[in-house]
GROMACS .gro file of C-alpha atoms in nm:
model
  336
    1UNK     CA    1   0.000   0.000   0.000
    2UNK     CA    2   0.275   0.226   0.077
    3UNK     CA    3   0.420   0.268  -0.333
    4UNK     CA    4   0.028   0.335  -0.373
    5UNK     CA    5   0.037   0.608  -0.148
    6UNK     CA    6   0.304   0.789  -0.280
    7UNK     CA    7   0.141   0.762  -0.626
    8UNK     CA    8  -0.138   0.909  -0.515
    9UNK     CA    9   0.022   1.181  -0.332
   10UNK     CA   10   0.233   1.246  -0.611
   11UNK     CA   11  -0.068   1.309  -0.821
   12UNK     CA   12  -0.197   1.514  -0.646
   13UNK     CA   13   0.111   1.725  -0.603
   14UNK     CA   14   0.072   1.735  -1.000
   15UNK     CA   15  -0.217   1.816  -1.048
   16UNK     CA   16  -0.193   2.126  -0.795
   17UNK     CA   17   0.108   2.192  -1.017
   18UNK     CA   18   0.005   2.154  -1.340
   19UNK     CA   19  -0.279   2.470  -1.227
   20UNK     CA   20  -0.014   2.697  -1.273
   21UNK     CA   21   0.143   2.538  -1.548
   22UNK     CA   22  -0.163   2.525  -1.738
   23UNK     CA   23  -0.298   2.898  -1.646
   24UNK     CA   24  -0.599   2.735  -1.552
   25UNK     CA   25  -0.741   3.024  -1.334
   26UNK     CA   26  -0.695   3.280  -1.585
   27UNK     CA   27  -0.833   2.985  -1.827
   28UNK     CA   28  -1.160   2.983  -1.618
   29UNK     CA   29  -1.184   3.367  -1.607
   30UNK     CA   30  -1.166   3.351  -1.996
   31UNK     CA   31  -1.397   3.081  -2.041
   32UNK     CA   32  -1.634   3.312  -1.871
   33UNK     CA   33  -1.558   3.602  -2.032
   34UNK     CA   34  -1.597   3.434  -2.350
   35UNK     CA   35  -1.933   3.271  -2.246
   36UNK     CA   36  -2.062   3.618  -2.152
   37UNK     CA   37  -1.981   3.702  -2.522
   38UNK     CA   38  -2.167   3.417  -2.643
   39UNK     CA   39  -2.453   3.507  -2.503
   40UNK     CA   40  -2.509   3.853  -2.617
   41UNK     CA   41  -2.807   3.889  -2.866
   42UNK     CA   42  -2.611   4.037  -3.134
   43UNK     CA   43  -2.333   3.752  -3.070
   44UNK     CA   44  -2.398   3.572  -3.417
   45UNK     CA   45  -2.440   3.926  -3.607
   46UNK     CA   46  -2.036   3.887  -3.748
   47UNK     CA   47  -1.994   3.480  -3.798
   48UNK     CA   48  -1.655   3.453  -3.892
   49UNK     CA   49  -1.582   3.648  -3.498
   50UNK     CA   50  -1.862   3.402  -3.326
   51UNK     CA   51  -1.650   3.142  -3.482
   52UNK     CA   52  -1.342   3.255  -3.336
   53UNK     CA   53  -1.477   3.294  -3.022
   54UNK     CA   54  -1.627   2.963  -2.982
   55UNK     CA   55  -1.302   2.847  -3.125
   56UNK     CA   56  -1.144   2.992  -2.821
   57UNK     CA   57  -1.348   2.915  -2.574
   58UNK     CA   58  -1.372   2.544  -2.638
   59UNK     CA   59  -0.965   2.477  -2.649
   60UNK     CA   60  -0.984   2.687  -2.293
   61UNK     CA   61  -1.228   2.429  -2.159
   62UNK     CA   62  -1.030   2.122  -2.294
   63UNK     CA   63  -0.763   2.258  -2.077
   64UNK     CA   64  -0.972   2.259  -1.768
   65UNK     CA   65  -1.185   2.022  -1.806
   66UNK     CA   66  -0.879   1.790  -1.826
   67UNK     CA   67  -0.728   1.881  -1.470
   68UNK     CA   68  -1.042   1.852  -1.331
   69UNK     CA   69  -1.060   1.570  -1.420
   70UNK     CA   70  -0.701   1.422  -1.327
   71UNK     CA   71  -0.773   1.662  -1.025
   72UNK     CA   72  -1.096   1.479  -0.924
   73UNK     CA   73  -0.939   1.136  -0.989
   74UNK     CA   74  -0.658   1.221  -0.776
   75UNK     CA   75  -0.871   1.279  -0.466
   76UNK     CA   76  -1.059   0.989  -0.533
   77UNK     CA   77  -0.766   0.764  -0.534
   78UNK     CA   78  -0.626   0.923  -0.222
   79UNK     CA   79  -0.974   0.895  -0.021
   80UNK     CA   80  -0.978   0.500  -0.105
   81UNK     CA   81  -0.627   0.469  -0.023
   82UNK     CA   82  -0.707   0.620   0.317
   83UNK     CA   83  -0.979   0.399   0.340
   84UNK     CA   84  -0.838   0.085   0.289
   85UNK     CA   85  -0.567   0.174   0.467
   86UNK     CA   86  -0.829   0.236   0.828
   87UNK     CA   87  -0.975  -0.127   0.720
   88UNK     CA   88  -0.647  -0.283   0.640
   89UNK     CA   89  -0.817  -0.421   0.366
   90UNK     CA   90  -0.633  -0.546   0.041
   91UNK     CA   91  -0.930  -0.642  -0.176
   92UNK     CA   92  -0.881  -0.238  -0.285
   93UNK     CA   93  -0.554  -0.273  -0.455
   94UNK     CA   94  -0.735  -0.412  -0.833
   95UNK     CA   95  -0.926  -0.080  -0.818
   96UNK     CA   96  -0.615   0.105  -0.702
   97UNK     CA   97  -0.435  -0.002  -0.948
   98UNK     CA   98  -0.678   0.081  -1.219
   99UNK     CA   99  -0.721   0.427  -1.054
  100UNK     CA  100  -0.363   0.508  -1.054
  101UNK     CA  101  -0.332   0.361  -1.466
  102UNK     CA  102  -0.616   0.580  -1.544
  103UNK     CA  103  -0.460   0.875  -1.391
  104UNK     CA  104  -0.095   0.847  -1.529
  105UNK     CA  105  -0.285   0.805  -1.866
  106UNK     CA  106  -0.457   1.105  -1.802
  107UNK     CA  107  -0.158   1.297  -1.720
  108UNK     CA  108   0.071   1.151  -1.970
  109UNK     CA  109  -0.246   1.310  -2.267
  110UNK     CA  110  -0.247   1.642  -2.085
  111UNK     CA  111   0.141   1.655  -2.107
  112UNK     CA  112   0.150   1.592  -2.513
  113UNK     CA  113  -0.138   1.802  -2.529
  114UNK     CA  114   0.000   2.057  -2.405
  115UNK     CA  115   0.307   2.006  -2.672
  116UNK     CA  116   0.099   2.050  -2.932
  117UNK     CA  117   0.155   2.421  -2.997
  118UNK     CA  118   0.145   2.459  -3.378
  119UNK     CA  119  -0.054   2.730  -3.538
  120UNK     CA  120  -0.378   2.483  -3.628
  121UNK     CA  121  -0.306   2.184  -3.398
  122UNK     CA  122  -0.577   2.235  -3.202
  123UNK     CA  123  -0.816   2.239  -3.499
  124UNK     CA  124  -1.048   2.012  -3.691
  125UNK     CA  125  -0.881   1.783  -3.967
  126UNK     CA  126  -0.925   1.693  -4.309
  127UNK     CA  127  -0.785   1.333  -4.416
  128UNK     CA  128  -0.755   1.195  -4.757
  129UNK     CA  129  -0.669   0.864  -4.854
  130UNK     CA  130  -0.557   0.730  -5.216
  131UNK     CA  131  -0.479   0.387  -5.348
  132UNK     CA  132  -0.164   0.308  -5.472
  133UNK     CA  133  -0.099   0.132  -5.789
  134UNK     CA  134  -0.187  -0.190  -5.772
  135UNK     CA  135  -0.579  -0.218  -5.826
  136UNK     CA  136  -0.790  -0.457  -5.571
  137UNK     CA  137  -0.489  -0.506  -5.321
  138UNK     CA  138  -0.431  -0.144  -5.319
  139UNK     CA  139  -0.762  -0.078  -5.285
  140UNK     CA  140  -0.868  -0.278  -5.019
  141UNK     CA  141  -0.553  -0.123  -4.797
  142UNK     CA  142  -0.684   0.216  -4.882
  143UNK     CA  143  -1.018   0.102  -4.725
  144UNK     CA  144  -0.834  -0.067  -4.420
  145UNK     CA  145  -0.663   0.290  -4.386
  146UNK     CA  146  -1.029   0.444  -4.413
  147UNK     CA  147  -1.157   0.258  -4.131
  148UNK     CA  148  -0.841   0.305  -3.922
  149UNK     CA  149  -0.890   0.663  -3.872
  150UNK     CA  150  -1.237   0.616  -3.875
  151UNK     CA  151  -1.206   0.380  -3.549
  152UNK     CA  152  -0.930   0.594  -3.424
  153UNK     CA  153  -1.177   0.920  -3.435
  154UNK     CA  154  -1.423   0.704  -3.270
  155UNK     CA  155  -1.198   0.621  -2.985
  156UNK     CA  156  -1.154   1.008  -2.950
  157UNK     CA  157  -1.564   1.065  -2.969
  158UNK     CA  158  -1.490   1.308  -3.235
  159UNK     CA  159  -1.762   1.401  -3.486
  160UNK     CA  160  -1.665   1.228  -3.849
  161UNK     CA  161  -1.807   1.305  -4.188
  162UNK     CA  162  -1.714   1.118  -4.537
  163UNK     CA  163  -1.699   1.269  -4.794
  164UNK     CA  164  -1.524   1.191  -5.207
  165UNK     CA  165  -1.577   0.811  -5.121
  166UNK     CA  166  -1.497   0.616  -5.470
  167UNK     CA  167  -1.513   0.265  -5.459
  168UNK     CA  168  -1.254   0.023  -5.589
  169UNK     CA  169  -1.286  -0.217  -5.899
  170UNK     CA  170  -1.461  -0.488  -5.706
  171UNK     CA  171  -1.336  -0.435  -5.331
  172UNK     CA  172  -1.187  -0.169  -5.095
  173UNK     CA  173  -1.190   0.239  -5.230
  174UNK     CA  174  -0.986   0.432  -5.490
  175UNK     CA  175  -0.975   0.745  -5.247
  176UNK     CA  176  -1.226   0.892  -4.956
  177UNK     CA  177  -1.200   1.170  -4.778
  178UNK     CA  178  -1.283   1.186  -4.397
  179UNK     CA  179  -1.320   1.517  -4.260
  180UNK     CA  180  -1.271   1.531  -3.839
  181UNK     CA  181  -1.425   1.764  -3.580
  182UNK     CA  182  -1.234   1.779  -3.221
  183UNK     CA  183  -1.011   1.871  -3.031
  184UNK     CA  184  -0.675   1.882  -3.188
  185UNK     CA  185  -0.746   1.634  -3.414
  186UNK     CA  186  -0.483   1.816  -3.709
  187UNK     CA  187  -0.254   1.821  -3.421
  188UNK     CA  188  -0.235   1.446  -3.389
  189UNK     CA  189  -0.294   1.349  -3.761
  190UNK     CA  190  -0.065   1.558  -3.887
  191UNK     CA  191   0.172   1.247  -3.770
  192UNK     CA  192  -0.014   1.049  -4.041
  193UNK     CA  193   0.104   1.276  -4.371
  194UNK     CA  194   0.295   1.039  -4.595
  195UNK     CA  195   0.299   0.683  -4.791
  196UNK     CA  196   0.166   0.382  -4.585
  197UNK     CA  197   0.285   0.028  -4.693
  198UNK     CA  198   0.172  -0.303  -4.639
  199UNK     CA  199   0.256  -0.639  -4.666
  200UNK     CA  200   0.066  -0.941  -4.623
  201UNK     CA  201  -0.026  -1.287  -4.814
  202UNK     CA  202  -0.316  -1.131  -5.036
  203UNK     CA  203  -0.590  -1.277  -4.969
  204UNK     CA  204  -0.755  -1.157  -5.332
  205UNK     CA  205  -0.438  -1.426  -5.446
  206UNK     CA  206  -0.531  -1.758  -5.533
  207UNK     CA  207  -0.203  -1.859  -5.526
  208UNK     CA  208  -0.162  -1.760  -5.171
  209UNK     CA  209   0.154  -1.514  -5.251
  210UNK     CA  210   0.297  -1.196  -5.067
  211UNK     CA  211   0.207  -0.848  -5.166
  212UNK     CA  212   0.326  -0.518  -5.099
  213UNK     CA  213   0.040  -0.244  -5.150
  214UNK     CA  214   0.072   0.156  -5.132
  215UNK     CA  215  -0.170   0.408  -5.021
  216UNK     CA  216  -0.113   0.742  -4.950
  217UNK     CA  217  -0.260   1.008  -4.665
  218UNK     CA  218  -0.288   1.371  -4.691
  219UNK     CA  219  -0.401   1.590  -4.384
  220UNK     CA  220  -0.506   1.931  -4.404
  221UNK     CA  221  -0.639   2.143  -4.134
  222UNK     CA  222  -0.935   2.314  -4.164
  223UNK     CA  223  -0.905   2.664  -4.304
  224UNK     CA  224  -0.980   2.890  -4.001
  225UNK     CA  225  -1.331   3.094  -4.008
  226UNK     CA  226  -1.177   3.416  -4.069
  227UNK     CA  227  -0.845   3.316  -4.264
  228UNK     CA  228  -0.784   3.566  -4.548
  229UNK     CA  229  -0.802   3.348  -4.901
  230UNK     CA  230  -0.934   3.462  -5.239
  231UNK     CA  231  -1.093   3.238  -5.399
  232UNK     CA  232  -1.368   3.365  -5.664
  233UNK     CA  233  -1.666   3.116  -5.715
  234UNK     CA  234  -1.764   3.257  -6.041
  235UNK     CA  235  -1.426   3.070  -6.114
  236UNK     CA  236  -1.557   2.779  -5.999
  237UNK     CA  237  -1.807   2.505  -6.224
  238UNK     CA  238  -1.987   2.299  -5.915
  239UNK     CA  239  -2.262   2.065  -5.924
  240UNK     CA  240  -2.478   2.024  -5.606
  241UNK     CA  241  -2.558   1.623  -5.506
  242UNK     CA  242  -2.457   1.421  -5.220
  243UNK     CA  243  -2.197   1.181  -5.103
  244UNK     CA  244  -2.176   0.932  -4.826
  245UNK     CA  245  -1.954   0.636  -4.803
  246UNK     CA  246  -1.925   0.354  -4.528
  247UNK     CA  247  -1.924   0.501  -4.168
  248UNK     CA  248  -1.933   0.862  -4.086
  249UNK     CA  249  -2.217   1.119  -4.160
  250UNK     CA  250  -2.325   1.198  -4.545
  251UNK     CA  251  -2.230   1.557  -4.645
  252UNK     CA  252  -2.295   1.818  -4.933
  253UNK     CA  253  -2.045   1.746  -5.178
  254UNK     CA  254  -2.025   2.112  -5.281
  255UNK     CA  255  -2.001   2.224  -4.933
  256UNK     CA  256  -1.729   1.974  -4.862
  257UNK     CA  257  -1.544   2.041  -5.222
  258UNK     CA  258  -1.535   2.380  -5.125
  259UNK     CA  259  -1.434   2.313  -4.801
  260UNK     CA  260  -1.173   2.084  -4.883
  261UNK     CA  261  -1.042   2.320  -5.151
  262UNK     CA  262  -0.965   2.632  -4.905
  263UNK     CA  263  -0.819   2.342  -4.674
  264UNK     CA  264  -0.580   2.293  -4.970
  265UNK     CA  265  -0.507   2.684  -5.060
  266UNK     CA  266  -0.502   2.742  -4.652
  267UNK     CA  267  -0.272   2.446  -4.611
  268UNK     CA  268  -0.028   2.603  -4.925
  269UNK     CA  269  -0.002   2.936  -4.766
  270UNK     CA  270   0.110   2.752  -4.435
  271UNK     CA  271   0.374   2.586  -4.628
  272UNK     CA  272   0.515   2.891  -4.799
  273UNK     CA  273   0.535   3.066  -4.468
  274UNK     CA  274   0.701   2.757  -4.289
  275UNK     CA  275   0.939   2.726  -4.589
  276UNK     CA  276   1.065   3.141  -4.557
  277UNK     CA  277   1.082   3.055  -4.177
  278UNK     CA  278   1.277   2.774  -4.273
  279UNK     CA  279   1.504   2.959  -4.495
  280UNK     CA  280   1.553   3.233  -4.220
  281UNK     CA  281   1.601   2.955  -3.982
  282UNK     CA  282   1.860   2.794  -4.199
  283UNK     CA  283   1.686   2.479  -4.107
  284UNK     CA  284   1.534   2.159  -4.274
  285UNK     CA  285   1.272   1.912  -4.189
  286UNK     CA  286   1.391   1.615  -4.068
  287UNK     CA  287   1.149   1.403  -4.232
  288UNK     CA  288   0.980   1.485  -4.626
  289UNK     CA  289   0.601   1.464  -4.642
  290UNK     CA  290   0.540   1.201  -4.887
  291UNK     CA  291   0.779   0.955  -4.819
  292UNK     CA  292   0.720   0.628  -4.667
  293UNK     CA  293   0.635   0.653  -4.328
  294UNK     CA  294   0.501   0.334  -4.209
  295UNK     CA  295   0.512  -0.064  -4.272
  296UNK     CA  296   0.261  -0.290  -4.179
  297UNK     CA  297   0.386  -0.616  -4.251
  298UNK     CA  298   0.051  -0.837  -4.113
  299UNK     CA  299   0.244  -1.208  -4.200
  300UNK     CA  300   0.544  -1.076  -3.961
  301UNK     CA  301   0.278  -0.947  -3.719
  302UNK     CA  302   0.487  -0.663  -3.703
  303UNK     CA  303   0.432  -0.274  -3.775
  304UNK     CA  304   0.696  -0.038  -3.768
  305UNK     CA  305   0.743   0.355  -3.805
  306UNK     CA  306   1.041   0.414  -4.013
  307UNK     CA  307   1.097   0.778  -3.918
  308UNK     CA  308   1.074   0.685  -3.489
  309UNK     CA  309   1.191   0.272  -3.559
  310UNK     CA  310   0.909   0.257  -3.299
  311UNK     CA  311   0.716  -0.078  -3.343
  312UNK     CA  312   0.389  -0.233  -3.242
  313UNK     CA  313   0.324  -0.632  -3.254
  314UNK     CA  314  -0.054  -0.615  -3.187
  315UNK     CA  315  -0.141  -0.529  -3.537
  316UNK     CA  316  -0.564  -0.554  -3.506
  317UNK     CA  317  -0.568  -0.321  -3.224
  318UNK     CA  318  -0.360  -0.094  -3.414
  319UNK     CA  319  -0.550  -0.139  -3.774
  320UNK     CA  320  -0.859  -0.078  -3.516
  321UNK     CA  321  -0.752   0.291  -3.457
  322UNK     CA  322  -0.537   0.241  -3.175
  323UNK     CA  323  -0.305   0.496  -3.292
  324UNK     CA  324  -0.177   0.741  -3.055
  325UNK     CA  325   0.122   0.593  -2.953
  326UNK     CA  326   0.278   0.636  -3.314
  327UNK     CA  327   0.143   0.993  -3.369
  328UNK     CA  328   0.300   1.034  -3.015
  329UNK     CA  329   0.638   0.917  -3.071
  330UNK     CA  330   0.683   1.124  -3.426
  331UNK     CA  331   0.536   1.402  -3.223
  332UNK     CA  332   0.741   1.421  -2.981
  333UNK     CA  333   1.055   1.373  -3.146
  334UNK     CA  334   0.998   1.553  -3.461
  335UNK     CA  335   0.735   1.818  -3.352
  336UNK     CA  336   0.621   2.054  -3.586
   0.00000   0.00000   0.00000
């Protein structure tokens, strides 16, 4: 009981600390502030500033609703150590020991969270997936890919919409695009940017042989409410009908086209800007969007991030969107 005590103790010490690291006072008098805003009749009169507000006020209550939380669980775990400590009783330590997991969880998220201090990380996402050469085998790992960051959105409870979904020549899709509403969603699948490969004995083979299939993933964040971009619609031919695809919610494909398209021109101006910081920096990126990022070899039960060498051995929880540990390991190593 006694290494279970100091854990707890040591939480709480954390979380105490982590009030001041996280501003989480001045959060709070923000957040109401903000919500004092929101409620003003004329609050929705200018969009594109309600927008920004909301924006705001929501990535201020992430922040404390997350050390209240690991706050709260702290407490917890100290009034049930004290408890079973007065009864002597050691039927407790199961539940103390999923206590204490659950809070070092909790504070290991906070801690990358609070890492995540790029310019749109803490923004919604827009993921696109295309097969690789290679028809039905590439297809169907497209579609695997698909419902990866489907599940892995899931997992997050963030809100998920499909849109461009083109099925494949008799299985799997020749590209989708998933767009993803939460809390720094571009922040973690920005990680994802790049060529995924697998390898596995086909099962689309009669003969039972290996195959190594491509399919690349694009993420874009979402163009910011009041970002400055010129784009003239009179330049634009659309054509107003509706997509859907497996999973997710239907959308307007002209709303999501255009959508998608200032995701693109947003996401171009970010790169010219990074690439004269770079230059005044003298710097380079350690790793090239585009290249091969990620093997998942299913025979060898093995899948491995070539950029980290970080490697994973339970490959259906990880093709089932259990993903965080990879985005965290490029993350923290390679940041921005």
């Amino acid at each position: 009981m006694n290494h279970k005590k100091k854990d707890c103790r040591r939480f709480i010490v954390a979380s105490n600390s982590y009030g001041g690291i996280f501003d989480v006072d001045q959060r709070k008098e923000k957040i109401y502030d903000l919500e004092k805003i929101s409620t003003d009749p004329t609050f929705w009169n200018d969009q594109k500033e309600a927008h920004k507000v909301l924006k705001e006020l929501n990535e201020h209550k992430s922040w404390t609703d997350g050390y209240e939380k690991i706050a709260t669980k702290a407490t917890i775990c100290q009034d049930e150590l004290d408890i079973a400590a007065e009864l002597e009783d050691e039927s407790f330590t199961d539940e103390l020991n999923t206590a204490i997991a659950s809070i070092e969880h909790d504070i290991a998220a906070i801690e990358f969270k609070n890492m995540l201090s790029g310019k749109d990380d803490a923004g919604n996402a827009l993921i696109t997936i295309h097969a690789g050469a290679g028809g039905t085998e590439a297809q169907d790992w497209a579609e695997m890919l698909y419902r990866m960051y489907m599940r892995w959105a899931e997992r997050k409870g963030f809100k998920i919409y499909t849109d461009d979904y083109q099925e494949g020549d008799g299985a799997g899709i020749k590209t989708a695009t998933l767009e993803i509403e939460g809390p720094y969603a571009y922040g973690y699948l920005k990680a994802e940017n790049g060529v995924h490969r697998l390898v596995r004995v086909s099962p689309f083979d009669s003969n039972a042989r290996r195959h190594t299939s491509f399919a690349s993933v694009f993420t874009y964040p979402e163009a910011p409410p009041d970002v400055e971009i010129d784009v003239r619609k009179e330049d634009l031919e659309l054509s107003t009908f509706r997509s859907g695809g497996k999973g997710g919610q239907n959308v307007n494909k002209v709303e999501t086209a255009m959508k998608m398209l200032m995701a693109q021109l947003y996401q171009r101006q970010r790169d010219d800007e990074e690439a004269k910081k770079r230059e005044i920096e003298g710097k380079k990126k350690k790793i090239e969007w585009g290249s091969q990022i990620r093997s998942y070899v299913l025979d060898d039960r093995r899948i491995k991030d070539h950029r980290t060498n970080y490697e994973r051995f339970d490959v259906e929880t990880v093709l089932d969107g259990d993903l965080d540990e990879f985005m965290e390991k490029y993350l923290s190593e390679f940041g921005d």
